[in-house]
């Protein structure tokens, strides 16, 4: 899989699963399920209802979302041999191969598999 640098405020290494046809080799049967925009309002309403029933004075709620830094690189994969990328080494004058820890940024399956982490954390907490 070819790797390139996406220049943005924080540069991001992207593994090009499109040109290597890696994404075409993966068949997905699931989609990512994300909270809807009304989810924070529903949670807030439930919080107020439960607090009211318990006689607790409501306090301001702060809502937000966090982007986990280098998220795909923090979760190990069961098949590390499938995370290999190709880089051109100017020093060696040839393409060298590198095994990436975690999920490749650019694979369709990375998004689906990483979403399983948040689902698991929500389930156990």
PDB file of C-alpha atoms in Angstrom:
ATOM      1  CA  UNK A   1       0.000   0.000   0.000  1.00  0.00           C
ATOM      2  CA  UNK A   2       1.414   3.375  -0.972  1.00  0.00           C
ATOM      3  CA  UNK A   3       1.729   6.004   1.769  1.00  0.00           C
ATOM      4  CA  UNK A   4       1.682   9.785   1.356  1.00  0.00           C
ATOM      5  CA  UNK A   5       1.554  12.835   3.588  1.00  0.00           C
ATOM      6  CA  UNK A   6      -1.651  14.865   3.690  1.00  0.00           C
ATOM      7  CA  UNK A   7      -0.681  18.452   4.393  1.00  0.00           C
ATOM      8  CA  UNK A   8      -3.167  20.071   6.753  1.00  0.00           C
ATOM      9  CA  UNK A   9      -2.774  21.969  10.042  1.00  0.00           C
ATOM     10  CA  UNK A  10      -1.564  18.704  11.576  1.00  0.00           C
ATOM     11  CA  UNK A  11       0.104  16.590   8.828  1.00  0.00           C
ATOM     12  CA  UNK A  12      -1.397  13.100   8.516  1.00  0.00           C
ATOM     13  CA  UNK A  13       0.148  10.001   6.948  1.00  0.00           C
ATOM     14  CA  UNK A  14      -2.406   8.397   4.624  1.00  0.00           C
ATOM     15  CA  UNK A  15      -2.133   4.829   3.402  1.00  0.00           C
ATOM     16  CA  UNK A  16      -3.566   4.788  -0.114  1.00  0.00           C
ATOM     17  CA  UNK A  17      -5.884   1.786  -0.038  1.00  0.00           C
ATOM     18  CA  UNK A  18      -7.714   3.032  -3.121  1.00  0.00           C
ATOM     19  CA  UNK A  19      -4.883   2.775  -5.652  1.00  0.00           C
ATOM     20  CA  UNK A  20      -3.598  -0.473  -4.136  1.00  0.00           C
ATOM     21  CA  UNK A  21      -7.143  -1.870  -4.489  1.00  0.00           C
ATOM     22  CA  UNK A  22      -7.048  -2.946  -0.838  1.00  0.00           C
ATOM     23  CA  UNK A  23     -10.480  -1.418  -0.209  1.00  0.00           C
ATOM     24  CA  UNK A  24     -11.915  -3.388  -3.140  1.00  0.00           C
ATOM     25  CA  UNK A  25     -10.647  -6.618  -1.585  1.00  0.00           C
ATOM     26  CA  UNK A  26     -12.686  -5.972   1.578  1.00  0.00           C
ATOM     27  CA  UNK A  27     -16.389  -6.667   1.672  1.00  0.00           C
ATOM     28  CA  UNK A  28     -18.203  -4.916   4.509  1.00  0.00           C
ATOM     29  CA  UNK A  29     -21.533  -5.938   5.949  1.00  0.00           C
ATOM     30  CA  UNK A  30     -21.780  -3.338   8.695  1.00  0.00           C
ATOM     31  CA  UNK A  31     -21.833   0.419   8.801  1.00  0.00           C
ATOM     32  CA  UNK A  32     -20.723   2.808  11.500  1.00  0.00           C
ATOM     33  CA  UNK A  33     -23.495   3.911  13.833  1.00  0.00           C
ATOM     34  CA  UNK A  34     -22.991   7.374  15.242  1.00  0.00           C
ATOM     35  CA  UNK A  35     -25.075   9.424  17.673  1.00  0.00           C
ATOM     36  CA  UNK A  36     -27.641  11.613  16.000  1.00  0.00           C
ATOM     37  CA  UNK A  37     -27.658  15.402  16.552  1.00  0.00           C
ATOM     38  CA  UNK A  38     -30.585  15.089  18.959  1.00  0.00           C
ATOM     39  CA  UNK A  39     -28.700  12.599  21.158  1.00  0.00           C
ATOM     40  CA  UNK A  40     -27.220  15.313  23.478  1.00  0.00           C
ATOM     41  CA  UNK A  41     -30.691  16.832  23.924  1.00  0.00           C
ATOM     42  CA  UNK A  42     -32.179  13.432  24.829  1.00  0.00           C
ATOM     43  CA  UNK A  43     -29.376  12.730  27.306  1.00  0.00           C
ATOM     44  CA  UNK A  44     -29.814  16.185  28.874  1.00  0.00           C
ATOM     45  CA  UNK A  45     -33.578  15.716  29.203  1.00  0.00           C
ATOM     46  CA  UNK A  46     -33.083  12.318  30.853  1.00  0.00           C
ATOM     47  CA  UNK A  47     -30.474  13.791  33.195  1.00  0.00           C
ATOM     48  CA  UNK A  48     -32.905  16.542  34.270  1.00  0.00           C
ATOM     49  CA  UNK A  49     -35.725  14.027  34.742  1.00  0.00           C
ATOM     50  CA  UNK A  50     -33.630  11.699  36.941  1.00  0.00           C
ATOM     51  CA  UNK A  51     -32.155  14.614  38.924  1.00  0.00           C
ATOM     52  CA  UNK A  52     -35.643  16.006  39.505  1.00  0.00           C
ATOM     53  CA  UNK A  53     -36.977  12.652  40.719  1.00  0.00           C
ATOM     54  CA  UNK A  54     -34.000  12.302  43.069  1.00  0.00           C
ATOM     55  CA  UNK A  55     -34.440  15.850  44.405  1.00  0.00           C
ATOM     56  CA  UNK A  56     -31.035  16.962  43.102  1.00  0.00           C
ATOM     57  CA  UNK A  57     -30.741  20.530  41.913  1.00  0.00           C
ATOM     58  CA  UNK A  58     -29.757  20.524  38.223  1.00  0.00           C
ATOM     59  CA  UNK A  59     -26.403  21.990  37.266  1.00  0.00           C
ATOM     60  CA  UNK A  60     -25.083  23.145  33.898  1.00  0.00           C
ATOM     61  CA  UNK A  61     -24.090  20.393  31.507  1.00  0.00           C
ATOM     62  CA  UNK A  62     -21.149  20.726  29.171  1.00  0.00           C
ATOM     63  CA  UNK A  63     -21.358  18.771  25.956  1.00  0.00           C
ATOM     64  CA  UNK A  64     -18.645  18.237  23.404  1.00  0.00           C
ATOM     65  CA  UNK A  65     -16.846  15.732  21.298  1.00  0.00           C
ATOM     66  CA  UNK A  66     -13.246  14.710  21.420  1.00  0.00           C
ATOM     67  CA  UNK A  67     -11.020  13.570  18.618  1.00  0.00           C
ATOM     68  CA  UNK A  68      -8.692  10.891  19.937  1.00  0.00           C
ATOM     69  CA  UNK A  69      -5.155  11.791  18.923  1.00  0.00           C
ATOM     70  CA  UNK A  70      -3.633   9.198  16.559  1.00  0.00           C
ATOM     71  CA  UNK A  71      -6.638   6.985  17.257  1.00  0.00           C
ATOM     72  CA  UNK A  72      -5.988   4.369  14.580  1.00  0.00           C
ATOM     73  CA  UNK A  73      -2.423   3.918  15.854  1.00  0.00           C
ATOM     74  CA  UNK A  74      -3.483   3.155  19.435  1.00  0.00           C
ATOM     75  CA  UNK A  75      -5.481  -0.007  18.807  1.00  0.00           C
ATOM     76  CA  UNK A  76      -3.571  -3.153  17.830  1.00  0.00           C
ATOM     77  CA  UNK A  77      -4.829  -5.296  14.991  1.00  0.00           C
ATOM     78  CA  UNK A  78      -5.180  -9.072  14.996  1.00  0.00           C
ATOM     79  CA  UNK A  79      -3.430  -9.291  11.614  1.00  0.00           C
ATOM     80  CA  UNK A  80      -0.381  -6.996  11.717  1.00  0.00           C
ATOM     81  CA  UNK A  81       0.940  -8.562   8.509  1.00  0.00           C
ATOM     82  CA  UNK A  82      -1.944  -6.811   6.725  1.00  0.00           C
ATOM     83  CA  UNK A  83      -0.818  -3.300   7.773  1.00  0.00           C
ATOM     84  CA  UNK A  84       2.313  -3.115   5.602  1.00  0.00           C
ATOM     85  CA  UNK A  85       2.928   0.080   3.635  1.00  0.00           C
ATOM     86  CA  UNK A  86       5.459   0.879   0.906  1.00  0.00           C
ATOM     87  CA  UNK A  87       7.698   3.943   1.126  1.00  0.00           C
ATOM     88  CA  UNK A  88      10.390   5.162  -1.227  1.00  0.00           C
ATOM     89  CA  UNK A  89      13.700   5.553   0.592  1.00  0.00           C
ATOM     90  CA  UNK A  90      15.908   8.229  -1.020  1.00  0.00           C
ATOM     91  CA  UNK A  91      18.877   6.949   0.998  1.00  0.00           C
ATOM     92  CA  UNK A  92      18.505   3.382  -0.291  1.00  0.00           C
ATOM     93  CA  UNK A  93      17.197   4.408  -3.714  1.00  0.00           C
ATOM     94  CA  UNK A  94      14.391   1.849  -3.562  1.00  0.00           C
ATOM     95  CA  UNK A  95      10.974   1.093  -2.135  1.00  0.00           C
ATOM     96  CA  UNK A  96      11.064  -0.236   1.422  1.00  0.00           C
ATOM     97  CA  UNK A  97       8.239  -1.886   3.330  1.00  0.00           C
ATOM     98  CA  UNK A  98       7.135  -0.897   6.803  1.00  0.00           C
ATOM     99  CA  UNK A  99       4.652  -2.564   9.146  1.00  0.00           C
ATOM    100  CA  UNK A 100       2.314   0.008  10.702  1.00  0.00           C
ATOM    101  CA  UNK A 101       1.179  -0.507  14.298  1.00  0.00           C
ATOM    102  CA  UNK A 102      -2.584  -0.277  14.519  1.00  0.00           C
ATOM    103  CA  UNK A 103      -4.961   0.407  11.657  1.00  0.00           C
ATOM    104  CA  UNK A 104      -4.010   1.910   8.314  1.00  0.00           C
ATOM    105  CA  UNK A 105      -5.405   5.413   7.803  1.00  0.00           C
ATOM    106  CA  UNK A 106      -7.167   4.987   4.460  1.00  0.00           C
ATOM    107  CA  UNK A 107      -8.686   1.522   4.721  1.00  0.00           C
ATOM    108  CA  UNK A 108     -12.466   1.267   4.805  1.00  0.00           C
ATOM    109  CA  UNK A 109     -12.213  -1.535   7.357  1.00  0.00           C
ATOM    110  CA  UNK A 110     -10.155   0.654   9.724  1.00  0.00           C
ATOM    111  CA  UNK A 111     -13.136   2.907  10.411  1.00  0.00           C
ATOM    112  CA  UNK A 112     -15.460  -0.027  11.037  1.00  0.00           C
ATOM    113  CA  UNK A 113     -13.004  -1.871  13.269  1.00  0.00           C
ATOM    114  CA  UNK A 114     -12.034   1.230  15.254  1.00  0.00           C
ATOM    115  CA  UNK A 115     -15.719   1.975  15.864  1.00  0.00           C
ATOM    116  CA  UNK A 116     -15.905  -1.394  17.638  1.00  0.00           C
ATOM    117  CA  UNK A 117     -13.569   0.026  20.325  1.00  0.00           C
ATOM    118  CA  UNK A 118     -15.999   2.803  21.297  1.00  0.00           C
ATOM    119  CA  UNK A 119     -18.901   0.344  21.212  1.00  0.00           C
ATOM    120  CA  UNK A 120     -17.006  -1.981  23.542  1.00  0.00           C
ATOM    121  CA  UNK A 121     -16.053   0.840  25.934  1.00  0.00           C
ATOM    122  CA  UNK A 122     -19.674   1.999  26.040  1.00  0.00           C
ATOM    123  CA  UNK A 123     -20.811  -1.559  26.721  1.00  0.00           C
ATOM    124  CA  UNK A 124     -18.442  -2.194  29.632  1.00  0.00           C
ATOM    125  CA  UNK A 125     -18.922   1.186  31.357  1.00  0.00           C
TER     126      UNK A 125
END
